[in-house]
mmCIF file of N, CA and C in Angstrom:
data_model
loop_
_atom_site.group_PDB
_atom_site.id
_atom_site.type_symbol
_atom_site.label_atom_id
_atom_site.label_comp_id
_atom_site.label_asym_id
_atom_site.label_seq_id
_atom_site.Cartn_x
_atom_site.Cartn_y
_atom_site.Cartn_z
ATOM 1 N N THR A 1 0.800 -1.091 0.096
ATOM 2 C CA THR A 1 -0.072 0.095 -0.079
ATOM 3 C C THR A 1 0.789 1.022 -0.143
ATOM 4 N N SER A 2 0.333 2.605 0.087
ATOM 5 C CA SER A 2 0.969 3.640 0.062
ATOM 6 C C SER A 2 1.657 3.948 1.367
ATOM 7 N N LEU A 3 1.176 3.021 2.368
ATOM 8 C CA LEU A 3 1.872 3.340 3.499
ATOM 9 C C LEU A 3 3.309 2.821 3.799
ATOM 10 N N PHE A 4 3.765 1.809 3.016
ATOM 11 C CA PHE A 4 5.135 1.227 2.930
ATOM 12 C C PHE A 4 5.726 1.598 1.929
ATOM 13 N N TYR A 5 5.511 2.265 0.790
ATOM 14 C CA TYR A 5 6.174 2.695 -0.202
ATOM 15 C C TYR A 5 7.002 3.898 -0.056
ATOM 16 N N VAL A 6 8.239 3.837 0.188
ATOM 17 C CA VAL A 6 9.224 4.811 0.333
ATOM 18 C C VAL A 6 9.888 5.558 -0.809
ATOM 19 N N GLY A 7 9.693 5.171 -1.937
ATOM 20 C CA GLY A 7 10.340 6.091 -3.139
ATOM 21 C C GLY A 7 11.482 5.229 -3.595
ATOM 22 N N GLU A 8 12.158 6.098 -4.222
ATOM 23 C CA GLU A 8 13.495 5.632 -4.909
ATOM 24 C C GLU A 8 14.427 5.779 -3.831
ATOM 25 N N LEU A 9 15.488 5.106 -4.009
ATOM 26 C CA LEU A 9 16.659 4.948 -2.974
ATOM 27 C C LEU A 9 17.323 6.535 -3.043
ATOM 28 N N SER A 10 17.301 7.163 -2.096
ATOM 29 C CA SER A 10 18.172 8.445 -2.152
ATOM 30 C C SER A 10 18.465 8.556 -0.573
ATOM 31 N N PRO A 11 19.309 9.676 -0.395
ATOM 32 C CA PRO A 11 19.774 9.766 0.923
ATOM 33 C C PRO A 11 18.802 10.142 2.053
ATOM 34 N N HIS A 12 17.465 10.788 1.521
ATOM 35 C CA HIS A 12 16.357 11.298 2.284
ATOM 36 C C HIS A 12 15.797 9.942 2.638
ATOM 37 N N THR A 13 15.497 9.122 1.686
ATOM 38 C CA THR A 13 14.855 7.785 1.862
ATOM 39 C C THR A 13 15.637 6.975 2.940
ATOM 40 N N ILE A 14 16.946 6.960 2.819
ATOM 41 C CA ILE A 14 17.651 6.389 3.709
ATOM 42 C C ILE A 14 17.647 6.762 5.161
ATOM 43 N N PHE A 15 17.697 8.156 5.264
ATOM 44 C CA PHE A 15 17.595 8.812 6.559
ATOM 45 C C PHE A 15 16.064 8.628 7.193
ATOM 46 N N ASP A 16 15.064 8.461 6.454
ATOM 47 C CA ASP A 16 13.868 8.308 6.883
ATOM 48 C C ASP A 16 13.655 6.839 7.433
ATOM 49 N N PHE A 17 14.196 5.807 6.431
ATOM 50 C CA PHE A 17 14.054 4.614 7.221
ATOM 51 C C PHE A 17 14.906 4.350 8.344
ATOM 52 N N VAL A 18 16.102 4.892 8.641
ATOM 53 C CA VAL A 18 16.863 4.680 9.812
ATOM 54 C C VAL A 18 15.996 5.480 10.919
ATOM 55 N N LEU A 19 15.754 6.809 10.635
ATOM 56 C CA LEU A 19 14.642 7.300 11.831
ATOM 57 C C LEU A 19 13.499 6.417 12.303
ATOM 58 N N PHE A 20 12.968 5.912 11.206
ATOM 59 C CA PHE A 20 11.674 5.211 11.593
ATOM 60 C C PHE A 20 12.161 3.730 12.416
ATOM 61 N N TYR A 21 13.157 3.234 11.900
ATOM 62 C CA TYR A 21 13.521 2.154 12.549
ATOM 63 C C TYR A 21 14.111 2.369 13.987
ATOM 64 N N TYR A 22 14.752 3.414 14.299
ATOM 65 C CA TYR A 22 15.362 3.802 15.529
ATOM 66 C C TYR A 22 14.080 4.121 16.434
ATOM 67 N N ASN A 23 13.436 4.853 15.957
ATOM 68 C CA ASN A 23 12.237 5.536 16.975
ATOM 69 C C ASN A 23 11.352 4.246 17.113
ATOM 70 N N SER A 24 10.895 3.545 16.207
ATOM 71 C CA SER A 24 9.990 2.199 16.261
ATOM 72 C C SER A 24 10.587 1.426 17.542
ATOM 73 N N SER A 25 11.926 1.117 17.493
ATOM 74 C CA SER A 25 12.584 0.029 18.272
ATOM 75 C C SER A 25 12.626 0.689 19.645
ATOM 76 N N LYS A 26 12.989 1.785 19.905
ATOM 77 C CA LYS A 26 12.918 2.537 21.085
ATOM 78 C C LYS A 26 11.391 2.531 21.665
ATOM 79 N N LEU A 27 10.355 3.045 20.956
ATOM 80 C CA LEU A 27 9.157 2.756 21.360
ATOM 81 C C LEU A 27 8.731 1.581 21.727
ATOM 82 N N GLU A 28 9.090 0.380 21.047
ATOM 83 C CA GLU A 28 8.787 -1.153 21.307
ATOM 84 C C GLU A 28 9.479 -1.286 22.501
ATOM 85 N N GLN A 29 10.867 -1.067 22.852
ATOM 86 C CA GLN A 29 11.558 -1.591 23.954
ATOM 87 C C GLN A 29 11.170 -0.806 25.414
ATOM 88 N N ASN A 30 10.958 0.535 25.413
ATOM 89 C CA ASN A 30 10.789 1.060 26.345
ATOM 90 C C ASN A 30 9.152 1.555 26.852
ATOM 91 N N ASP A 31 8.493 2.215 25.883
ATOM 92 C CA ASP A 31 7.184 2.426 26.101
ATOM 93 C C ASP A 31 6.108 1.406 25.971
ATOM 94 N N PHE A 32 6.264 0.675 25.100
ATOM 95 C CA PHE A 32 5.494 -0.648 24.827
ATOM 96 C C PHE A 32 5.917 -1.880 25.134
ATOM 97 N N ARG A 33 6.899 -1.745 26.151
ATOM 98 C CA ARG A 33 7.349 -3.001 26.710
ATOM 99 C C ARG A 33 6.230 -3.763 27.369
ATOM 100 N N ASN A 34 6.074 -5.037 26.857
ATOM 101 C CA ASN A 34 5.201 -6.156 27.274
ATOM 102 C C ASN A 34 3.809 -5.707 27.015
ATOM 103 N N LYS A 35 3.628 -5.052 26.094
ATOM 104 C CA LYS A 35 2.126 -4.488 25.482
ATOM 105 C C LYS A 35 2.326 -4.554 24.057
ATOM 106 N N PRO A 36 2.308 -5.778 23.415
ATOM 107 C CA PRO A 36 2.145 -5.774 22.109
ATOM 108 C C PRO A 36 1.020 -5.586 21.407
ATOM 109 N N ALA A 37 -0.019 -5.606 22.145
ATOM 110 C CA ALA A 37 -1.389 -5.115 21.602
ATOM 111 C C ALA A 37 -1.577 -3.709 21.514
ATOM 112 N N ASP A 38 -1.098 -3.081 22.293
ATOM 113 C CA ASP A 38 -0.988 -1.572 22.237
ATOM 114 C C ASP A 38 -0.120 -0.944 21.202
ATOM 115 N N LEU A 39 0.892 -1.655 21.069
ATOM 116 C CA LEU A 39 1.780 -1.196 19.980
ATOM 117 C C LEU A 39 0.874 -1.387 18.665
ATOM 118 N N ILE A 40 0.571 -2.757 18.441
ATOM 119 C CA ILE A 40 -0.058 -2.976 17.188
ATOM 120 C C ILE A 40 -1.640 -2.072 16.815
ATOM 121 N N MET A 41 -1.954 -1.728 17.961
ATOM 122 C CA MET A 41 -3.375 -0.765 17.864
ATOM 123 C C MET A 41 -2.822 0.649 17.575
ATOM 124 N N PHE A 42 -1.498 0.963 17.994
ATOM 125 C CA PHE A 42 -0.869 2.314 17.686
ATOM 126 C C PHE A 42 -0.643 2.501 16.351
ATOM 127 N N TYR A 43 0.089 1.340 15.605
ATOM 128 C CA TYR A 43 0.064 1.264 14.179
ATOM 129 C C TYR A 43 -1.116 1.142 13.408
ATOM 130 N N PHE A 44 -1.964 0.337 13.943
ATOM 131 C CA PHE A 44 -3.271 0.244 13.151
ATOM 132 C C PHE A 44 -3.897 1.535 13.176
ATOM 133 N N PHE A 45 -4.187 2.250 14.304
ATOM 134 C CA PHE A 45 -5.097 3.447 14.325
ATOM 135 C C PHE A 45 -4.248 4.303 13.491
ATOM 136 N N SER A 46 -2.976 4.695 13.569
ATOM 137 C CA SER A 46 -2.335 5.641 12.802
ATOM 138 C C SER A 46 -2.324 5.334 11.050
ATOM 139 N N CYS A 47 -2.365 4.151 10.913
ATOM 140 C CA CYS A 47 -2.281 3.789 9.495
ATOM 141 C C CYS A 47 -3.848 3.998 8.861
ATOM 142 N N CYS A 48 -4.789 3.607 9.729
ATOM 143 C CA CYS A 48 -6.244 3.703 9.145
ATOM 144 C C CYS A 48 -6.506 5.399 9.300
ATOM 145 N N SER A 49 -5.829 6.104 10.210
ATOM 146 C CA SER A 49 -6.136 7.436 10.180
ATOM 147 C C SER A 49 -5.710 8.199 8.833
ATOM 148 N N PHE A 50 -4.368 7.917 8.587
ATOM 149 C CA PHE A 50 -3.830 8.348 7.265
ATOM 150 C C PHE A 50 -4.437 7.967 6.099
ATOM 151 N N LEU A 51 -5.092 6.766 5.998
ATOM 152 C CA LEU A 51 -5.769 6.105 4.645
ATOM 153 C C LEU A 51 -7.056 6.936 4.539
ATOM 154 N N VAL A 52 -7.861 7.133 5.654
ATOM 155 C CA VAL A 52 -8.723 7.968 5.453
ATOM 156 C C VAL A 52 -8.547 9.610 5.269
ATOM 157 N N LEU A 53 -7.661 10.065 5.897
ATOM 158 C CA LEU A 53 -7.317 11.441 5.607
ATOM 159 C C LEU A 53 -6.440 11.835 4.284
ATOM 160 N N SER A 54 -6.026 10.749 3.751
ATOM 161 C CA SER A 54 -5.546 10.504 2.557
ATOM 162 C C SER A 54 -6.489 10.892 1.358
ATOM 163 N N THR A 55 -7.698 10.273 1.472
ATOM 164 C CA THR A 55 -8.468 10.448 0.386
ATOM 165 C C THR A 55 -9.198 11.950 0.507
ATOM 166 N N TYR A 56 -9.275 12.579 1.454
ATOM 167 C CA TYR A 56 -9.639 14.067 1.667
ATOM 168 C C TYR A 56 -8.606 15.061 1.167
ATOM 169 N N LEU A 57 -7.392 14.615 1.395
ATOM 170 C CA LEU A 57 -6.301 15.676 1.283
ATOM 171 C C LEU A 57 -5.473 15.171 -0.095
ATOM 172 N N GLY A 58 -5.839 14.187 -0.632
ATOM 173 C CA GLY A 58 -5.007 13.715 -1.820
ATOM 174 C C GLY A 58 -3.596 13.457 -1.882
ATOM 175 N N LEU A 59 -3.324 12.799 -0.512
ATOM 176 C CA LEU A 59 -1.969 12.150 -0.387
ATOM 177 C C LEU A 59 -1.723 10.785 -1.078
ATOM 178 N N GLN A 60 -0.814 10.844 -1.973
ATOM 179 C CA GLN A 60 -0.336 9.457 -2.453
ATOM 180 C C GLN A 60 0.422 8.417 -1.677
ATOM 181 N N PHE A 61 1.611 9.043 -1.126
ATOM 182 C CA PHE A 61 2.503 8.328 -0.388
ATOM 183 C C PHE A 61 2.496 8.706 1.061
ATOM 184 N N LEU A 62 2.408 7.715 1.891
ATOM 185 C CA LEU A 62 1.830 7.968 3.287
ATOM 186 C C LEU A 62 3.025 7.274 4.214
ATOM 187 N N SER A 63 4.290 6.775 3.731
ATOM 188 C CA SER A 63 5.118 6.417 4.602
ATOM 189 C C SER A 63 5.925 7.466 5.375
ATOM 190 N N PRO A 64 6.075 8.875 4.776
ATOM 191 C CA PRO A 64 6.441 9.903 5.760
ATOM 192 C C PRO A 64 5.893 10.315 6.612
ATOM 193 N N CYS A 65 4.437 9.883 6.498
ATOM 194 C CA CYS A 65 3.449 10.447 7.658
ATOM 195 C C CYS A 65 3.679 9.228 8.931
ATOM 196 N N LEU A 66 3.723 8.034 8.542
ATOM 197 C CA LEU A 66 4.111 6.978 9.436
ATOM 198 C C LEU A 66 5.126 7.393 10.086
ATOM 199 N N SER A 67 6.321 7.735 9.775
ATOM 200 C CA SER A 67 7.608 8.028 10.123
ATOM 201 C C SER A 67 7.551 8.958 11.268
ATOM 202 N N ALA A 68 6.774 10.238 10.600
ATOM 203 C CA ALA A 68 6.536 11.453 11.436
ATOM 204 C C ALA A 68 5.926 11.195 12.846
ATOM 205 N N THR A 69 4.754 10.358 12.434
ATOM 206 C CA THR A 69 4.010 9.895 13.884
ATOM 207 C C THR A 69 4.827 9.147 14.622
ATOM 208 N N VAL A 70 5.464 8.258 14.503
ATOM 209 C CA VAL A 70 6.358 7.470 15.323
ATOM 210 C C VAL A 70 7.379 8.572 15.958
ATOM 211 N N LEU A 71 8.068 9.402 15.348
ATOM 212 C CA LEU A 71 9.058 10.387 15.767
ATOM 213 C C LEU A 71 8.430 11.153 16.683
ATOM 214 N N TYR A 72 7.157 11.692 16.474
ATOM 215 C CA TYR A 72 6.713 12.660 17.274
ATOM 216 C C TYR A 72 6.013 11.850 18.584
ATOM 217 N N VAL A 73 5.411 10.571 18.730
ATOM 218 C CA VAL A 73 5.133 9.894 19.786
ATOM 219 C C VAL A 73 6.292 9.373 20.573
ATOM 220 N N TRP A 74 7.542 9.268 19.980
ATOM 221 C CA TRP A 74 8.428 8.781 20.756
ATOM 222 C C TRP A 74 9.249 10.087 21.403
ATOM 223 N N THR A 75 9.275 11.290 20.669
ATOM 224 C CA THR A 75 9.592 12.785 21.401
ATOM 225 C C THR A 75 8.830 13.227 22.526
ATOM 226 N N ARG A 76 7.597 12.978 22.319
ATOM 227 C CA ARG A 76 6.633 13.393 23.354
ATOM 228 C C ARG A 76 6.620 12.358 24.644
ATOM 229 N N ARG A 77 7.043 10.873 24.424
ATOM 230 C CA ARG A 77 7.174 10.209 25.560
ATOM 231 C C ARG A 77 8.451 10.402 26.255
ATOM 232 N N ASN A 78 9.658 11.025 25.737
ATOM 233 C CA ASN A 78 10.853 11.068 25.954
ATOM 234 C C ASN A 78 11.523 12.328 25.604
ATOM 235 N N PRO A 79 10.915 13.406 26.320
ATOM 236 C CA PRO A 79 11.293 14.743 26.183
ATOM 237 C C PRO A 79 12.778 15.139 26.526
ATOM 238 N N ASN A 80 13.199 14.503 27.505
ATOM 239 C CA ASN A 80 14.560 14.887 28.361
ATOM 240 C C ASN A 80 15.649 13.910 27.667
ATOM 241 N N VAL A 81 15.424 13.141 26.640
ATOM 242 C CA VAL A 81 16.568 12.316 26.120
ATOM 243 C C VAL A 81 17.421 13.144 25.288
ATOM 244 N N GLU A 82 18.647 13.073 25.409
ATOM 245 C CA GLU A 82 19.543 13.692 24.666
ATOM 246 C C GLU A 82 19.988 13.152 23.276
ATOM 247 N N VAL A 83 19.778 13.819 22.277
ATOM 248 C CA VAL A 83 19.924 13.196 20.889
ATOM 249 C C VAL A 83 21.222 14.067 20.115
ATOM 250 N N ASN A 84 22.095 13.171 19.535
ATOM 251 C CA ASN A 84 23.211 13.464 19.020
ATOM 252 C C ASN A 84 23.023 13.391 17.364
ATOM 253 N N LEU A 85 23.189 14.580 16.769
ATOM 254 C CA LEU A 85 22.989 14.353 15.338
ATOM 255 C C LEU A 85 24.239 14.691 14.541
ATOM 256 N N MET A 86 24.774 13.729 13.921
ATOM 257 C CA MET A 86 26.023 13.630 12.955
ATOM 258 C C MET A 86 27.052 13.904 13.935
ATOM 259 N N GLU A 87 26.948 13.808 15.243
ATOM 260 C CA GLU A 87 28.180 13.793 15.997
ATOM 261 C C GLU A 87 28.736 15.317 16.175
ATOM 262 N N ILE A 88 27.823 16.127 15.895
ATOM 263 C CA ILE A 88 28.055 17.770 15.795
ATOM 264 C C ILE A 88 27.068 18.202 16.676
ATOM 265 N N PHE A 89 25.823 18.390 16.516
ATOM 266 C CA PHE A 89 24.654 18.932 17.347
ATOM 267 C C PHE A 89 24.361 17.811 18.228
ATOM 268 N N THR A 90 24.046 18.309 19.522
ATOM 269 C CA THR A 90 23.346 17.617 20.702
ATOM 270 C C THR A 90 22.203 18.729 21.174
ATOM 271 N N PHE A 91 20.917 18.008 21.175
ATOM 272 C CA PHE A 91 19.824 18.684 21.891
ATOM 273 C C PHE A 91 18.854 17.641 22.412
ATOM 274 N N ARG A 92 17.820 18.118 22.999
ATOM 275 C CA ARG A 92 17.072 17.475 23.740
ATOM 276 C C ARG A 92 15.785 16.860 22.815
ATOM 277 N N ALA A 93 15.283 15.839 22.933
ATOM 278 C CA ALA A 93 14.204 15.218 22.139
ATOM 279 C C ALA A 93 13.114 16.200 22.210
#
């Protein structure tokens, strides 16, 4: 579906995939530990919401939306975590 199509291989696509993988694994390990049904419902609700909204907004590719949702939820649940960007910038999530 359009939820999992990331497009052609480019630096942006690779960065988006790595960001999605990192934040998804941290959410699964920390915030949804021992709650697999909650994690599945989180992804299911997010995907259904995007599919419904895409019909009204005319969005074709929804994988960046899913990635942004995972990033948003991770940052809201971990606001004081130090994030290091390319070993140059350090800031709070």
